[in-house]
mmCIF file of C-alpha atoms in Angstrom:
data_model
loop_
_atom_site.group_PDB
_atom_site.id
_atom_site.type_symbol
_atom_site.label_atom_id
_atom_site.label_comp_id
_atom_site.label_asym_id
_atom_site.label_seq_id
_atom_site.Cartn_x
_atom_site.Cartn_y
_atom_site.Cartn_z
ATOM 1 C CA MET A 211 117.119 152.325 88.176
ATOM 2 C CA LEU A 212 115.059 150.565 90.835
ATOM 3 C CA LEU A 213 116.747 147.247 90.074
ATOM 4 C CA ARG A 214 120.180 148.859 90.406
ATOM 5 C CA ARG A 215 119.293 150.316 93.803
ATOM 6 C CA LEU A 216 117.976 146.955 94.995
ATOM 7 C CA LEU A 217 121.181 145.287 93.885
ATOM 8 C CA MET A 218 123.282 147.927 95.715
ATOM 9 C CA VAL A 219 121.260 147.575 98.921
ATOM 10 C CA THR A 220 121.504 143.779 98.715
ATOM 11 C CA ALA A 221 125.260 143.966 98.214
ATOM 12 C CA LEU A 222 125.670 146.279 101.225
ATOM 13 C CA LEU A 223 123.569 143.964 103.389
ATOM 14 C CA CYS A 224 125.652 140.971 102.312
ATOM 15 C CA LEU A 225 128.879 142.817 103.171
ATOM 16 C CA THR A 226 127.509 143.839 106.582
ATOM 17 C CA VAL A 227 126.427 140.276 107.406
ATOM 18 C CA ALA A 228 129.751 138.874 106.195
ATOM 19 C CA ASN A 229 131.708 141.342 108.356
ATOM 20 C CA ALA A 230 129.552 140.561 111.387
ATOM 21 C CA GLN A 231 130.040 136.836 110.855
ATOM 22 C CA ALA A 232 133.800 137.372 110.639
ATOM 23 C CA LEU A 233 133.903 139.019 114.075
ATOM 24 C CA GLU A 234 134.710 136.892 117.076
ATOM 25 C CA PHE A 235 132.922 137.771 120.301
ATOM 26 C CA GLU A 236 133.820 136.939 123.878
ATOM 27 C CA GLY A 237 131.283 137.163 126.667
ATOM 28 C CA ASN A 238 131.675 136.959 130.427
ATOM 29 C CA ALA A 239 129.223 137.007 133.315
ATOM 30 C CA SER A 240 130.107 136.937 137.000
ATOM 31 C CA LEU A 241 128.519 137.035 140.436
ATOM 32 C CA GLY A 242 130.382 137.447 143.706
ATOM 33 C CA VAL A 243 129.916 137.927 147.442
ATOM 34 C CA PHE A 244 132.260 140.185 149.441
ATOM 35 C CA ASP A 245 132.431 141.192 153.088
ATOM 36 C CA LYS A 246 132.295 144.883 152.091
ATOM 37 C CA TYR A 247 132.352 147.172 149.060
ATOM 38 C CA LEU A 248 135.833 148.676 148.976
ATOM 39 C CA TRP A 249 136.588 151.189 146.193
ATOM 40 C CA ARG A 250 139.831 153.159 146.112
ATOM 41 C CA GLY A 251 140.262 152.374 149.777
ATOM 42 C CA ILE A 252 136.826 153.790 150.617
ATOM 43 C CA ASP A 253 134.369 151.532 152.465
ATOM 44 C CA LEU A 254 131.115 152.199 150.583
ATOM 45 C CA SER A 255 128.962 149.619 152.374
ATOM 46 C CA ASP A 256 129.469 150.565 156.028
ATOM 47 C CA GLY A 257 131.510 147.401 156.513
ATOM 48 C CA ARG A 258 128.543 145.211 155.544
ATOM 49 C CA ALA A 259 128.497 142.327 153.067
ATOM 50 C CA VAL A 260 127.559 142.957 149.442
ATOM 51 C CA THR A 261 126.959 141.037 146.249
ATOM 52 C CA GLN A 262 128.387 142.239 142.954
ATOM 53 C CA GLY A 263 127.492 141.083 139.464
ATOM 54 C CA ALA A 264 128.887 141.920 136.043
ATOM 55 C CA ALA A 265 128.439 141.112 132.360
ATOM 56 C CA GLU A 266 130.558 142.152 129.400
ATOM 57 C CA ILE A 267 131.007 141.443 125.726
ATOM 58 C CA SER A 268 134.162 142.067 123.703
ATOM 59 C CA THR A 269 135.170 142.007 120.051
ATOM 60 C CA SER A 270 138.105 143.390 118.069
ATOM 61 C CA GLY A 271 139.455 145.254 121.097
ATOM 62 C CA PHE A 272 136.132 146.866 122.025
ATOM 63 C CA THR A 273 134.425 146.001 125.324
ATOM 64 C CA LEU A 274 131.002 146.920 126.670
ATOM 65 C CA GLY A 275 130.409 146.048 130.317
ATOM 66 C CA VAL A 276 127.815 146.478 133.055
ATOM 67 C CA TRP A 277 128.587 146.038 136.772
ATOM 68 C CA GLY A 278 126.350 146.385 139.818
ATOM 69 C CA ASN A 279 126.556 146.379 143.624
ATOM 70 C CA ALA A 280 123.813 145.445 146.088
ATOM 71 C CA GLN A 281 123.686 145.321 149.880
ATOM 72 C CA LEU A 282 123.246 141.918 151.515
ATOM 73 C CA SER A 283 122.445 143.391 154.925
ATOM 74 C CA ASP A 284 121.171 146.729 156.163
ATOM 75 C CA SER A 285 123.683 149.563 156.481
ATOM 76 C CA ASP A 286 123.373 153.149 157.678
ATOM 77 C CA ALA A 287 122.662 154.294 154.128
ATOM 78 C CA TYR A 288 121.032 151.325 152.335
ATOM 79 C CA ASP A 289 118.581 148.509 152.981
ATOM 80 C CA ALA A 290 119.353 144.853 152.382
ATOM 81 C CA GLY A 291 118.789 143.857 148.763
ATOM 82 C CA GLU A 292 119.089 147.429 147.545
ATOM 83 C CA VAL A 293 121.102 148.025 144.354
ATOM 84 C CA ASN A 294 122.977 151.256 145.026
ATOM 85 C CA GLU A 295 125.366 151.432 142.085
ATOM 86 C CA VAL A 296 125.460 150.389 138.438
ATOM 87 C CA ASP A 297 128.537 151.108 136.299
ATOM 88 C CA ILE A 298 128.487 151.061 132.508
ATOM 89 C CA THR A 299 131.888 150.826 130.816
ATOM 90 C CA ILE A 300 132.859 151.143 127.183
ATOM 91 C CA ALA A 301 136.525 150.648 126.314
ATOM 92 C CA TYR A 302 138.957 149.992 123.498
ATOM 93 C CA SER A 303 142.295 148.213 123.973
ATOM 94 C CA PHE A 304 145.093 147.558 121.507
ATOM 95 C CA ASP A 305 148.814 146.861 121.267
ATOM 96 C CA ILE A 306 150.915 149.865 120.283
ATOM 97 C CA ASN A 307 153.822 147.502 119.630
ATOM 98 C CA ASP A 308 155.287 144.346 121.165
ATOM 99 C CA GLN A 309 156.285 146.245 124.326
ATOM 100 C CA LEU A 310 153.287 148.510 125.016
ATOM 101 C CA SER A 311 149.501 148.149 125.181
ATOM 102 C CA LEU A 312 146.964 150.960 125.508
ATOM 103 C CA SER A 313 143.433 150.983 126.870
ATOM 104 C CA VAL A 314 141.038 153.938 126.705
ATOM 105 C CA GLY A 315 137.464 154.103 127.908
ATOM 106 C CA ASN A 316 134.713 155.721 129.914
ATOM 107 C CA VAL A 317 132.833 154.603 133.026
ATOM 108 C CA THR A 318 129.341 155.935 133.730
ATOM 109 C CA TYR A 319 128.510 155.656 137.439
ATOM 110 C CA VAL A 320 124.758 155.410 138.101
ATOM 111 C CA LEU A 321 124.376 156.002 141.838
ATOM 112 C CA LYS A 322 121.429 155.767 144.202
ATOM 113 C CA ASP A 323 120.777 158.945 146.214
ATOM 114 C CA LEU A 324 123.841 160.626 144.648
ATOM 115 C CA LEU A 325 124.517 162.489 141.428
ATOM 116 C CA ASP A 326 125.587 160.207 138.595
ATOM 117 C CA THR A 327 128.999 160.939 137.091
ATOM 118 C CA ASN A 328 131.352 159.944 134.263
ATOM 119 C CA GLU A 329 135.025 159.118 134.366
ATOM 120 C CA ALA A 330 137.228 158.735 131.300
ATOM 121 C CA TYR A 331 140.426 156.747 131.638
ATOM 122 C CA LEU A 332 143.609 155.892 129.764
ATOM 123 C CA GLY A 333 145.886 153.000 130.736
ATOM 124 C CA LEU A 334 149.355 152.146 129.463
ATOM 125 C CA THR A 335 150.819 148.678 130.126
ATOM 126 C CA ALA A 336 154.361 147.475 129.515
ATOM 127 C CA ASN A 337 154.283 143.897 128.232
ATOM 128 C CA THR A 338 157.154 142.692 130.374
ATOM 129 C CA LEU A 339 157.830 141.213 133.814
ATOM 130 C CA LEU A 340 155.094 142.174 136.338
ATOM 131 C CA SER A 341 153.086 143.992 133.626
ATOM 132 C CA PRO A 342 153.600 147.511 135.068
ATOM 133 C CA THR A 343 150.542 149.641 134.313
ATOM 134 C CA LEU A 344 149.912 153.384 134.660
ATOM 135 C CA THR A 345 146.290 154.527 134.488
ATOM 136 C CA VAL A 346 144.901 158.068 134.505
ATOM 137 C CA TYR A 347 141.231 158.689 135.398
ATOM 138 C CA TYR A 348 139.446 161.972 134.691
ATOM 139 C CA ASP A 349 136.060 162.824 136.201
ATOM 140 C CA TRP A 350 134.805 165.170 133.468
ATOM 141 C CA ASP A 351 131.259 165.288 134.814
ATOM 142 C CA GLN A 352 130.741 166.150 138.498
ATOM 143 C CA ALA A 353 134.252 167.124 139.668
ATOM 144 C CA GLU A 354 134.563 170.842 140.319
ATOM 145 C CA GLU A 355 138.361 170.817 140.573
ATOM 146 C CA ASP A 356 140.927 168.906 138.448
ATOM 147 C CA GLY A 357 139.089 165.597 138.826
ATOM 148 C CA LEU A 358 142.200 163.499 138.172
ATOM 149 C CA TYR A 359 143.185 160.203 139.778
ATOM 150 C CA TYR A 360 146.283 158.121 138.977
ATOM 151 C CA THR A 361 147.196 154.515 139.696
ATOM 152 C CA ALA A 362 150.425 152.586 139.148
ATOM 153 C CA ALA A 363 150.168 148.810 139.438
ATOM 154 C CA VAL A 364 152.134 145.603 138.992
ATOM 155 C CA SER A 365 150.848 142.032 138.851
ATOM 156 C CA HIS A 366 151.942 138.482 138.218
ATOM 157 C CA THR A 367 150.228 135.133 137.725
ATOM 158 C CA PHE A 368 151.559 131.714 138.732
ATOM 159 C CA GLU A 369 150.067 128.556 137.271
ATOM 160 C CA PRO A 370 150.864 125.591 139.546
ATOM 161 C CA CYS A 371 148.640 123.340 137.426
ATOM 162 C CA SER A 372 146.314 123.497 134.429
ATOM 163 C CA HIS A 373 143.227 123.993 136.612
ATOM 164 C CA ALA A 374 144.479 126.765 138.896
ATOM 165 C CA ALA A 375 146.205 130.148 138.701
ATOM 166 C CA VAL A 376 147.435 132.316 141.566
ATOM 167 C CA ASN A 377 147.335 136.072 140.989
ATOM 168 C CA VAL A 378 149.223 138.631 143.090
ATOM 169 C CA GLY A 379 149.500 142.368 142.649
ATOM 170 C CA ALA A 380 150.190 145.757 144.170
ATOM 171 C CA LEU A 381 148.895 149.240 143.443
ATOM 172 C CA VAL A 382 149.611 152.789 144.549
ATOM 173 C CA SER A 383 147.340 155.755 143.818
ATOM 174 C CA TYR A 384 147.592 159.546 143.685
ATOM 175 C CA ASN A 385 144.596 161.846 143.974
ATOM 176 C CA ASP A 386 144.709 165.171 142.119
ATOM 177 C CA GLU A 387 141.645 167.114 143.266
ATOM 178 C CA SER A 388 139.176 164.423 142.243
ATOM 179 C CA ASP A 389 136.875 166.112 144.701
ATOM 180 C CA TYR A 390 133.553 164.447 143.863
ATOM 181 C CA SER A 391 134.569 160.788 144.031
ATOM 182 C CA VAL A 392 137.723 160.701 146.204
ATOM 183 C CA GLY A 393 138.485 163.973 147.996
ATOM 184 C CA ASN A 394 139.310 167.655 147.585
ATOM 185 C CA TYR A 395 143.086 167.340 147.947
ATOM 186 C CA SER A 396 146.215 166.526 145.960
ATOM 187 C CA GLY A 397 148.481 163.835 147.387
ATOM 188 C CA TRP A 398 149.201 160.121 147.602
ATOM 189 C CA HIS A 399 145.931 158.358 148.342
ATOM 190 C CA ASN A 400 146.385 154.661 149.136
ATOM 191 C CA PHE A 401 148.261 151.484 148.371
ATOM 192 C CA GLU A 402 146.727 148.072 147.822
ATOM 193 C CA LEU A 403 148.007 144.516 147.999
ATOM 194 C CA ASN A 404 145.859 141.831 146.425
ATOM 195 C CA ALA A 405 145.863 138.081 145.928
ATOM 196 C CA SER A 406 143.409 135.715 144.288
ATOM 197 C CA THR A 407 143.200 132.167 142.951
ATOM 198 C CA ASP A 408 141.389 131.178 139.762
ATOM 199 C CA LEU A 409 140.011 127.648 140.131
ATOM 200 C CA LYS A 410 138.757 126.324 136.802
ATOM 201 C CA VAL A 411 135.741 124.064 137.262
ATOM 202 C CA THR A 412 135.318 123.741 133.488
ATOM 203 C CA GLU A 413 136.770 125.564 130.484
ATOM 204 C CA GLN A 414 134.083 128.233 130.923
ATOM 205 C CA LEU A 415 133.367 128.225 134.668
ATOM 206 C CA THR A 416 135.833 129.682 137.196
ATOM 207 C CA ILE A 417 135.653 130.208 140.966
ATOM 208 C CA THR A 418 137.894 132.965 142.354
ATOM 209 C CA PRO A 419 138.431 133.612 146.083
ATOM 210 C CA SER A 420 140.247 136.915 146.666
ATOM 211 C CA LEU A 421 141.764 139.097 149.370
ATOM 212 C CA ILE A 422 142.682 142.805 149.258
ATOM 213 C CA TYR A 423 144.444 144.998 151.793
ATOM 214 C CA SER A 424 144.263 148.796 151.403
ATOM 215 C CA SER A 425 145.901 151.517 153.493
ATOM 216 C CA PRO A 426 146.040 155.336 153.196
ATOM 217 C CA ILE A 427 149.351 157.075 152.517
ATOM 218 C CA SER A 428 149.200 160.864 152.920
ATOM 219 C CA ASP A 429 147.831 162.766 155.930
ATOM 220 C CA ASP A 430 144.900 163.973 153.799
ATOM 221 C CA ALA A 431 144.098 160.396 152.812
ATOM 222 C CA LYS A 432 144.329 159.235 156.440
ATOM 223 C CA GLN A 433 141.609 161.737 157.318
ATOM 224 C CA ALA A 434 139.362 160.288 154.603
ATOM 225 C CA ILE A 435 139.932 156.517 154.744
ATOM 226 C CA ASP A 436 141.161 153.783 157.090
ATOM 227 C CA SER A 437 143.220 150.656 156.537
ATOM 228 C CA GLU A 438 140.865 147.951 155.301
ATOM 229 C CA TRP A 439 140.730 144.270 154.402
ATOM 230 C CA MET A 440 138.247 142.939 151.864
ATOM 231 C CA ALA A 441 137.624 139.238 151.210
ATOM 232 C CA GLY A 442 135.270 137.601 148.775
ATOM 233 C CA ILE A 443 134.531 134.865 146.305
ATOM 234 C CA ASN A 444 133.471 135.270 142.694
ATOM 235 C CA LEU A 445 131.903 132.888 140.161
ATOM 236 C CA SER A 446 132.421 133.673 136.473
ATOM 237 C CA TYR A 447 131.341 132.094 133.209
ATOM 238 C CA SER A 448 132.981 132.914 129.875
ATOM 239 C CA VAL A 449 132.055 131.969 126.328
ATOM 240 C CA SER A 450 133.302 132.676 122.807
ATOM 241 C CA PHE A 451 131.067 132.873 119.750
#
């Protein structure tokens, strides 16, 4: 009986190791400097420069990521060098068919001097020209009202050569009583125009300068946010194993 159990345990361990070895993992780490921290059109750094770093690992459609923001100079709310936000994301993405892809996940926002919160999201992308994407976010943690936020986006990438890619995109958002993170109103929130260039230094190392313009749409949004520009440069390193 003991020998049989040992053989069963050994077989299970062999299967687990074999399955793990069959998985292919992709990892990515990045570090960037930006002239402000702009999130959903909201200036969260008092117009001061920040540094942002991220790391993520993906396999079989699953992704686990960590992202953080730190002040580079003193602001009204934070001191220079202070990490004021860390986001932890877990997500799963897959193709429904040749035309549609789906992504579902959750973001945990760990905030300094504010209550932490969680936001689940679901994104649907059409695999066609401009990759139109509709994403729904739901703050199921701290929002006292509906806690919903919607974005519709398009994007396109040009590759003028093998070592560079130019990315352009546009986004429009609608706030539905996501009162904790955005505002206690329902209406069009902001639109964004973005452009970036991926410059491949090596197969793994990429430098990406970027520029974003955001502007409020509805009267409620105009009372909460201003038109903003954000510029920055990001260094990323990717690896497969």
